[in-house]
Short mmCIF file of C-alpha atoms and ligand atoms in Angstrom, two decimals:
data_model
loop_
_atom_site.label_atom_id
_atom_site.label_comp_id
_atom_site.label_asym_id
_atom_site.label_seq_id
_atom_site.Cartn_x
_atom_site.Cartn_y
_atom_site.Cartn_z
CA UNK I 886 55.77 98.97 62.47
CA UNK I 887 56.15 95.18 62.60
CA UNK I 888 59.58 95.44 61.05
CA UNK I 889 60.58 98.04 63.65
CA UNK I 890 59.42 95.78 66.47
CA UNK I 891 61.25 92.81 65.03
CA UNK I 892 64.48 94.79 64.70
CA UNK I 893 64.19 96.00 68.27
CA UNK I 894 63.56 92.52 69.55
CA UNK I 895 66.61 91.27 67.67
CA UNK I 896 68.75 94.01 69.19
CA UNK I 897 67.43 93.23 72.65
CA UNK I 898 68.23 89.55 72.21
CA UNK I 899 71.70 90.29 70.99
CA UNK I 900 72.35 92.58 73.93
CA UNK I 901 71.18 89.92 76.40
CA UNK I 902 73.48 87.39 74.79
CA UNK I 903 76.42 89.80 74.89
CA UNK I 904 75.94 90.66 78.55
CA UNK I 905 75.59 86.98 79.45
CA UNK I 906 78.85 86.28 77.72
CA UNK I 907 80.87 89.05 79.29
CA UNK I 908 80.08 89.87 82.90
CA UNK I 909 81.64 92.98 84.32
CA UNK I 910 84.34 92.73 86.93
CA UNK I 911 83.77 94.95 89.91
CA UNK I 912 87.12 96.14 91.21
CA UNK I 913 87.58 97.74 94.64
CA UNK I 914 90.79 99.75 94.98
CA UNK I 915 92.33 102.92 96.42
CA UNK I 916 94.08 104.24 93.34
CA UNK I 917 92.53 107.66 93.18
CA UNK I 918 95.46 110.11 92.73
CA UNK I 919 96.35 111.41 89.21
CA UNK I 920 99.30 109.02 88.79
CA UNK I 921 97.41 106.05 90.24
CA UNK I 922 94.37 106.67 88.01
CA UNK I 923 96.66 106.81 84.96
CA UNK I 924 98.11 103.41 85.87
CA UNK I 925 94.66 101.97 86.58
CA UNK I 926 93.58 102.99 83.09
CA UNK I 927 96.24 100.69 81.64
CA UNK I 928 94.48 97.77 83.33
CA UNK I 929 90.95 98.96 82.41
CA UNK I 930 91.93 99.29 78.75
CA UNK I 931 93.61 95.90 78.73
CA UNK I 932 90.41 94.26 79.96
CA UNK I 933 88.17 96.29 77.68
CA UNK I 934 90.19 95.03 74.72
CA UNK I 935 89.23 91.51 75.81
CA UNK I 936 85.53 92.48 76.01
CA UNK I 937 85.43 92.45 79.82
CA UNK I 938 83.55 95.37 81.35
CA UNK I 939 84.79 97.22 84.41
CA UNK I 940 82.73 98.47 87.33
CA UNK I 941 84.89 100.85 89.29
CA UNK I 942 84.72 100.89 93.10
CA UNK I 943 87.32 103.44 94.20
CA UNK I 944 87.72 104.18 97.90
CA UNK I 945 90.10 107.11 98.46
CA UNK I 946 92.70 106.87 101.20
CA UNK I 947 96.40 106.08 100.71
CA UNK I 948 97.59 102.84 102.15
CA UNK I 949 94.10 101.37 101.78
CA UNK I 950 92.67 101.48 105.32
CA UNK I 951 89.38 102.99 104.21
CA UNK I 952 89.15 100.55 101.31
CA UNK I 953 89.56 97.66 103.75
CA UNK I 954 86.77 99.05 105.92
CA UNK I 955 84.44 99.17 102.92
CA UNK I 956 85.52 95.66 101.96
CA UNK I 957 84.65 94.24 105.38
CA UNK I 958 81.16 95.82 105.12
CA UNK I 959 80.62 94.37 101.67
CA UNK I 960 81.73 90.89 102.67
CA UNK I 961 79.61 90.98 105.81
CA UNK I 962 76.62 91.91 103.64
CA UNK I 963 77.34 88.87 101.47
CA UNK I 964 78.18 91.08 98.52
CA UNK I 965 81.93 90.82 97.96
CA UNK I 966 83.35 92.62 94.88
CA UNK I 967 84.87 90.46 92.16
CA UNK I 968 88.43 91.67 92.71
CA UNK I 969 89.98 93.74 95.48
CA UNK I 970 93.34 95.49 95.80
CA UNK I 971 95.06 93.96 98.80
CA UNK I 972 98.34 94.01 100.67
CA UNK I 973 100.41 91.32 102.34
CA UNK I 974 98.95 89.90 105.51
CA UNK I 975 95.44 91.15 104.68
CA UNK I 976 95.43 88.76 101.74
CA UNK I 977 96.51 85.88 103.93
CA UNK I 978 93.76 86.72 106.44
CA UNK I 979 91.00 86.69 103.80
CA UNK I 980 92.36 83.45 102.38
CA UNK I 981 92.36 81.78 105.81
CA UNK I 982 88.74 82.84 106.22
CA UNK I 983 87.91 80.99 103.02
CA UNK I 984 86.75 84.19 101.27
CA UNK I 985 89.00 83.92 98.23
CA UNK I 986 88.69 81.96 94.99
CA UNK I 987 91.26 79.41 93.85
CA UNK I 988 93.40 80.61 90.97
CA UNK I 989 95.55 77.47 90.71
CA UNK I 990 94.34 76.57 87.24
CA UNK I 991 95.39 79.82 85.58
CA UNK I 992 98.55 79.97 87.75
CA UNK I 993 99.61 76.50 86.63
CA UNK I 994 98.75 77.14 82.98
CA UNK I 995 100.88 80.29 82.99
CA UNK I 996 103.70 79.07 85.23
CA UNK I 997 103.37 81.73 88.00
CA UNK I 998 105.37 79.54 90.43
CA UNK I 999 108.49 80.07 88.36
CA UNK I 1000 108.27 83.80 87.71
CA UNK I 1001 106.70 85.41 90.79
CA UNK I 1002 109.38 86.17 93.43
CA UNK I 1003 109.32 84.01 96.50
CA UNK I 1004 108.77 87.05 98.78
CA UNK I 1005 105.45 87.72 96.99
CA UNK I 1006 104.31 84.11 96.82
CA UNK I 1007 104.29 84.11 100.60
CA UNK I 1008 101.24 86.38 100.36
CA UNK I 1009 99.70 85.33 97.07
CA UNK I 1010 99.71 81.57 97.63
CA UNK I 1011 98.14 80.41 100.84
CA UNK I 1012 98.10 76.73 101.86
CA UNK I 1013 99.09 75.73 98.34
CA UNK I 1014 96.34 77.84 96.63
CA UNK I 1015 96.98 80.94 94.57
CA UNK I 1016 94.36 83.43 95.83
CA UNK I 1017 95.53 86.69 94.34
CA UNK I 1018 97.26 88.11 91.30
CA UNK I 1019 100.39 90.17 92.06
CA UNK I 1020 100.43 93.45 90.16
CA UNK I 1021 103.70 95.06 91.23
CA UNK I 1022 106.40 95.52 93.79
CA UNK I 1023 106.55 98.90 95.46
CA UNK I 1024 109.17 100.01 97.97
CA UNK I 1025 108.91 102.50 100.82
CA UNK I 1026 112.51 103.49 101.62
CA UNK I 1027 112.77 106.13 98.92
CA UNK I 1028 113.25 109.90 99.08
CA UNK I 1029 112.00 112.11 96.25
CA UNK I 1030 113.72 115.46 95.70
CA UNK I 1031 113.22 118.46 93.45
CA UNK I 1032 116.44 118.56 91.46
CA UNK I 1033 116.23 122.23 90.59
CA UNK I 1034 115.70 123.15 94.27
CA UNK I 1035 118.73 121.04 95.23
CA UNK I 1036 120.94 122.58 92.50
CA UNK I 1037 119.88 126.15 93.30
CA UNK I 1038 120.85 125.60 96.92
CA UNK I 1039 124.08 123.73 96.15
CA UNK I 1040 122.84 120.60 97.83
CA UNK I 1041 124.38 117.29 96.80
CA UNK I 1042 122.15 114.25 96.96
CA UNK I 1043 122.43 113.16 100.64
CA UNK I 1044 123.69 109.65 101.32
CA UNK I 1045 124.02 109.80 105.12
CA UNK I 1046 121.70 111.03 107.85
CA UNK I 1047 124.17 113.83 108.64
CA UNK I 1048 124.17 115.03 105.05
CA UNK I 1049 120.42 114.79 105.00
CA UNK I 1050 120.01 116.94 108.12
CA UNK I 1051 122.49 119.45 106.68
CA UNK I 1052 120.41 119.64 103.51
CA UNK I 1053 117.29 120.23 105.58
CA UNK I 1054 119.01 123.08 107.44
CA UNK I 1055 120.10 124.68 104.15
CA UNK I 1056 116.57 124.55 102.73
CA UNK I 1057 115.04 125.92 105.89
CA UNK I 1058 117.44 128.83 105.87
CA UNK I 1059 116.50 129.49 102.23
CA UNK I 1060 112.77 129.66 103.18
CA UNK I 1061 111.88 126.36 101.46
CA UNK I 1062 109.95 123.65 103.34
CA UNK I 1063 112.57 120.93 103.75
CA UNK I 1064 110.17 117.97 103.98
CA UNK I 1065 106.78 117.66 102.29
CA UNK I 1066 104.63 115.50 104.51
CA UNK I 1067 101.03 114.51 104.91
CA UNK I 1068 100.06 114.05 108.55
CA UNK I 1069 98.17 110.76 108.37
CA UNK I 1070 99.12 107.70 110.44
CA UNK I 1071 99.98 105.53 107.40
CA UNK I 1072 102.23 108.28 106.00
CA UNK I 1073 104.10 108.67 109.27
CA UNK I 1074 104.48 104.88 109.38
CA UNK I 1075 105.81 104.92 105.78
CA UNK I 1076 108.51 107.42 106.79
CA UNK I 1077 109.24 105.28 109.84
CA UNK I 1078 109.96 102.25 107.59
CA UNK I 1079 113.04 103.97 106.10
CA UNK I 1080 114.05 105.88 109.22
CA UNK I 1081 114.00 102.77 111.42
CA UNK I 1082 115.93 100.75 108.83
CA UNK I 1083 118.55 103.49 108.65
CA UNK I 1084 119.24 103.20 112.38
CA UNK I 1085 118.54 99.53 113.09
CA UNK I 1086 120.11 98.03 109.99
CA UNK I 1087 118.61 94.94 108.32
CA UNK I 1088 119.06 92.37 111.10
CA UNK I 1089 117.54 94.52 113.81
CA UNK I 1090 114.73 95.77 111.49
CA UNK I 1091 113.79 92.14 111.01
CA UNK I 1092 114.14 91.37 114.73
CA UNK I 1093 111.96 94.32 115.72
CA UNK I 1094 109.24 94.45 113.13
CA UNK I 1095 109.03 90.97 111.70
CA UNK I 1096 110.01 88.81 114.68
CA UNK I 1097 108.67 91.36 117.21
CA UNK I 1098 111.66 90.88 119.51
CA UNK I 1099 111.04 93.04 122.57
CA UNK I 1100 114.66 93.69 123.29
CA UNK I 1101 115.07 95.38 119.90
CA UNK I 1102 111.64 97.04 119.93
CA UNK I 1103 112.60 98.53 123.26
CA UNK I 1104 116.31 99.03 122.59
CA UNK I 1105 118.49 102.11 122.30
CA UNK I 1106 118.45 102.12 118.45
CA UNK I 1107 114.66 102.41 118.53
CA UNK I 1108 114.97 105.57 120.64
CA UNK I 1109 117.41 106.94 118.05
CA UNK I 1110 114.87 106.12 115.31
CA UNK I 1111 112.21 108.14 117.13
CA UNK I 1112 114.73 110.96 117.63
CA UNK I 1113 115.21 111.06 113.82
CA UNK I 1114 111.42 111.16 113.40
CA UNK I 1115 111.38 114.22 115.67
CA UNK I 1116 113.99 115.88 113.43
CA UNK I 1117 111.78 115.20 110.40
CA UNK I 1118 108.76 116.57 112.29
CA UNK I 1119 110.71 119.78 112.90
CA UNK I 1120 111.22 120.16 109.14
CA UNK I 1121 107.65 119.92 107.82
CA UNK I 1122 105.40 122.92 107.19
CA UNK I 1123 102.66 124.09 109.54
CA UNK I 1124 99.84 122.73 107.41
CA UNK I 1125 100.96 119.11 107.25
CA UNK I 1126 98.15 117.71 109.34
CA UNK I 1127 95.72 115.50 107.38
CA UNK I 1128 97.30 116.30 104.01
CA UNK I 1129 96.98 113.60 101.33
CA UNK I 1130 100.28 112.05 100.22
CA UNK I 1131 99.88 113.19 96.59
CA UNK I 1132 99.44 116.80 97.69
CA UNK I 1133 102.71 116.46 99.60
CA UNK I 1134 104.30 115.11 96.39
CA UNK I 1135 102.89 118.13 94.56
CA UNK I 1136 104.81 120.40 96.95
CA UNK I 1137 108.05 118.79 95.78
CA UNK I 1138 106.96 118.86 92.15
CA UNK I 1139 106.29 122.59 92.26
CA UNK I 1140 109.39 123.44 94.28
CA UNK I 1141 107.60 124.45 97.47
CA UNK I 1142 109.41 121.68 99.31
CA UNK I 1143 112.74 119.93 98.82
CA UNK I 1144 112.12 116.27 99.75
CA UNK I 1145 109.39 113.73 100.37
CA UNK I 1146 109.92 110.35 101.96
CA UNK I 1147 107.35 108.16 100.28
CA UNK I 1148 106.97 104.88 98.44
CA UNK I 1149 107.60 104.86 94.70
CA UNK I 1150 103.94 105.46 93.90
CA UNK I 1151 105.13 109.10 94.34
CA UNK I 1152 106.98 108.72 91.05
CA UNK I 1153 103.62 108.24 89.33
CA UNK I 1154 102.70 111.78 90.38
CA UNK I 1155 105.94 113.24 89.00
CA UNK I 1156 105.42 111.43 85.66
CA UNK I 1157 101.78 112.49 85.54
CA UNK I 1158 103.03 116.09 85.86
CA UNK I 1159 105.42 115.43 82.91
CA UNK I 1160 108.50 115.59 85.09
CA UNK I 1161 111.64 113.70 84.12
CA UNK I 1162 113.82 111.74 86.54
CA UNK I 1163 117.39 113.02 86.72
CA UNK I 1164 116.32 116.38 85.26
CA UNK I 1165 113.38 117.63 87.32
CA UNK I 1166 113.52 115.23 90.20
CA UNK I 1167 115.75 112.58 91.74
CA UNK I 1168 114.97 109.31 93.48
CA UNK I 1169 117.32 108.17 96.21
CA UNK I 1170 117.15 105.53 98.88
CA UNK I 1171 116.58 106.84 102.40
CA UNK I 1172 120.12 107.80 103.53
CA UNK I 1173 121.74 104.78 105.15
CA UNK I 1174 119.49 102.22 103.43
CA UNK I 1175 121.06 101.99 99.99
CA UNK I 1176 121.39 98.18 100.14
CA UNK I 1177 117.94 97.47 101.52
CA UNK I 1178 114.55 97.27 99.87
CA UNK I 1179 111.52 97.56 102.10
CA UNK I 1180 108.76 96.28 99.87
CA UNK I 1181 105.02 96.17 99.54
CA UNK I 1182 103.22 94.60 96.63
CA UNK I 1183 99.75 95.35 95.38
CA UNK I 1184 97.76 92.28 94.48
CA UNK I 1185 94.21 91.69 93.32
CA UNK I 1186 92.47 89.21 95.57
CA UNK I 1187 89.71 87.37 93.76
CA UNK I 1188 86.71 87.00 96.04
CA UNK I 1189 84.73 83.78 95.93
CA UNK I 1190 81.47 84.54 94.16
CA UNK I 1191 79.90 81.23 95.22
CA UNK I 1192 81.40 78.40 93.18
CA UNK I 1193 84.51 78.06 91.11
CA UNK I 1194 86.61 81.03 90.04
CA UNK I 1195 84.72 82.88 87.27
CA UNK I 1196 85.85 83.23 83.70
CA UNK I 1197 86.24 86.98 84.21
CA UNK I 1198 88.33 86.53 87.38
CA UNK I 1199 90.67 84.19 85.54
CA UNK I 1200 90.89 86.60 82.60
CA UNK I 1201 91.67 89.51 84.97
CA UNK I 1202 94.33 87.49 86.78
CA UNK I 1203 95.86 86.39 83.49
CA UNK I 1204 95.87 89.97 82.14
CA UNK I 1205 97.59 91.23 85.31
CA UNK I 1206 100.36 88.63 85.16
CA UNK I 1207 101.08 89.03 81.45
CA UNK I 1208 104.63 90.34 80.91
CA UNK I 1209 103.50 93.11 78.59
CA UNK I 1210 100.96 94.40 81.13
CA UNK I 1211 103.53 94.12 83.95
CA UNK I 1212 105.84 96.44 81.98
CA UNK I 1213 103.20 98.90 80.71
CA UNK I 1214 101.46 99.26 84.09
CA UNK I 1215 104.51 99.56 86.31
CA UNK I 1216 106.17 102.11 84.03
CA UNK I 1217 103.26 104.41 84.81
CA UNK I 1218 102.64 103.39 88.45
CA UNK I 1219 106.21 103.91 89.70
CA UNK I 1220 106.51 100.33 90.90
CA UNK I 1221 108.46 97.45 89.39
CA UNK I 1222 107.18 94.17 87.89
CA UNK I 1223 105.93 91.35 90.07
CA UNK I 1224 107.68 88.88 87.73
CA UNK I 1225 111.39 88.32 87.58
CA UNK I 1226 111.45 87.89 83.78
CA UNK I 1227 110.26 91.31 82.61
CA UNK I 1228 112.79 93.49 80.79
CA UNK I 1229 113.65 96.88 82.32
CA UNK I 1230 113.92 98.42 78.86
CA UNK I 1231 110.76 100.51 78.98
CA UNK I 1232 111.50 101.84 82.47
CA UNK I 1233 113.05 105.22 83.29
CA UNK I 1234 116.11 105.78 85.42
CA UNK I 1235 114.29 105.34 88.74
CA UNK I 1236 112.39 102.29 87.47
CA UNK I 1237 115.64 100.65 86.28
CA UNK I 1238 117.18 101.36 89.69
CA UNK I 1239 114.09 99.94 91.44
CA UNK I 1240 114.32 96.71 89.42
CA UNK I 1241 118.07 96.35 90.01
CA UNK I 1242 117.76 97.18 93.74
CA UNK I 1243 115.01 94.59 94.18
CA UNK I 1244 117.01 91.82 92.50
CA UNK I 1245 120.16 92.68 94.47
CA UNK I 1246 118.27 92.89 97.78
CA UNK I 1247 116.61 89.53 97.22
CA UNK I 1248 119.98 88.03 96.38
CA UNK I 1249 121.84 89.42 99.42
CA UNK I 1250 119.13 88.92 102.05
CA UNK I 1251 118.28 92.63 102.17
CA UNK I 1252 114.62 92.41 101.14
CA UNK I 1253 112.12 93.06 103.94
CA UNK I 1254 108.37 93.53 104.14
CA UNK I 1255 107.06 97.03 104.85
CA UNK I 1256 105.74 97.50 108.38
CA UNK I 1257 103.61 100.42 107.19
CA UNK I 1258 102.02 98.56 104.32
CA UNK I 1259 101.12 95.24 105.89
CA UNK I 1260 104.02 93.14 104.73
CA UNK I 1261 105.70 92.71 108.12
CA UNK I 1262 102.74 91.88 110.31
CA UNK I 1263 98.97 91.35 110.34
CA UNK I 1264 96.72 94.40 110.69
CA UNK I 1265 96.51 94.30 114.53
CA UNK I 1266 100.26 94.77 115.05
CA UNK I 1267 100.53 97.16 112.09
CA UNK I 1268 97.87 99.42 113.58
CA UNK I 1269 99.47 99.29 117.04
CA UNK I 1270 102.71 100.53 115.51
CA UNK I 1271 100.85 103.25 113.55
CA UNK I 1272 99.32 104.57 116.79
CA UNK I 1273 102.65 104.94 118.58
CA UNK I 1274 104.50 106.43 115.61
CA UNK I 1275 101.78 108.95 115.00
CA UNK I 1276 101.37 109.94 118.64
CA UNK I 1277 105.13 110.54 118.85
CA UNK I 1278 105.14 112.49 115.56
CA UNK I 1279 102.43 114.72 116.88
CA UNK I 1280 104.29 115.42 120.11
CA UNK I 1281 102.21 113.28 122.44
CA UNK I 1282 105.26 111.21 123.53
CA UNK I 1283 108.95 111.96 123.69
CA UNK I 1284 111.19 109.35 122.13
CA UNK I 1285 111.83 107.47 125.36
CA UNK I 1286 108.11 107.15 126.06
CA UNK I 1287 107.45 106.16 122.45
CA UNK I 1288 109.85 103.22 122.79
CA UNK I 1289 108.08 101.97 125.92
CA UNK I 1290 104.65 102.47 124.33
CA UNK I 1291 105.82 100.56 121.25
CA UNK I 1292 106.85 97.55 123.29
CA UNK I 1293 103.50 97.58 125.16
CA UNK I 1294 101.35 98.20 122.12
CA UNK I 1295 102.98 95.39 120.12
CA UNK I 1296 102.83 92.92 122.97
CA UNK I 1297 99.09 93.59 123.44
CA UNK I 1298 98.38 93.35 119.70
CA UNK I 1299 100.36 90.25 118.81
C1 BGC J 128 99.79 100.94 97.66
C2 BGC J 128 100.09 101.78 96.44
C3 BGC J 128 99.38 103.11 96.55
C4 BGC J 128 99.72 103.78 97.86
C5 BGC J 128 99.08 105.14 98.04
C6 BGC J 128 100.03 101.70 98.93
O1 BGC J 128 99.59 100.97 100.02
O2 BGC J 128 100.58 99.78 97.67
O3 BGC J 128 99.71 101.12 95.24
O4 BGC J 128 99.70 103.91 95.43
O5 BGC J 128 99.32 102.96 98.92
O6 BGC J 128 97.72 105.10 97.89
#
């Protein structure tokens, strides 16, 4: 009996020591689809191999709006998670509020300044302090198509808006839903990223959505952009309302629909269903935007836990930025690395194209933040744009009214 007690005490002591050594990280994120969960596992396993435990805090909802609501409640209650998935201006906002830990030590040790693209540093480094660890670069101006459906209907990959509308007509006549879409404001805004770029071109996209220039927000090209959104609305199925983005992707995967306009996280769903780019599906830039990359980057913000950045937060940040993780994770997620020095060798056709497109766009001044995913403007303006785009998509406004509402909504929100 005494021996038994002694052994038990020894085990208890060992366990206490172990848990004191390795705290868990609690990670709040919105990666809940099949493809997203597969990518997240790459990160979980990486940390587990370093003896760092993972407490999962998933909040479903593409684009992360619901996750941000939960985050605000947690911070208000004085109980911020260790690390939180964040996008663009949201990160800057939390940093300005003093809520984020300082990652400068690990960033300096690992030379992040030299390898993280400038466009991302704008959001990851605030007032000279690294506050978040960039995981990837996604892009929204993509179209995903079922290759077999295209072939069976003699449709060439469309490169212009006219070819795209012709392809939609062909599919409709064949009884196939031309566009798979999920009727949620963030998804409509994601489509609007590519559509507006295709009409406005890069200079006017920047003037409208980044500089908030009223003459472009209210100009004739913006009406044309809304007219194109109406064409897309006319080519979705009757059950689009409220559908999650990954269920829309599934419609393209199983041949129920021809195309989906969605960020490259959609590729994660194709891969998770064992589909092969170039054989089962194709990835193309939204017609008319082949030179541009509209980007959003996932980062993990490290929340201040009262004191200096914790050992686990530094380890998580370091794991995220390691070149091998950047390759392994982004191959599965559909995104491209957040470092400029990672080889494209492990990436499939679409991933290689994504990496090359990003480098070329950065070089030629064709890289722009996504309006839909918080990389063009802070949340207030982003949400004002969501409201107008969604109201128009759902038939509340015609295109002319939508343009006027856009100007008003943005001027009130900015
Ligand atoms: C994120 C992606 C995510 C997508 C859908 C985007 O805002 O950047 O990582 O897969 O939302 O949930």
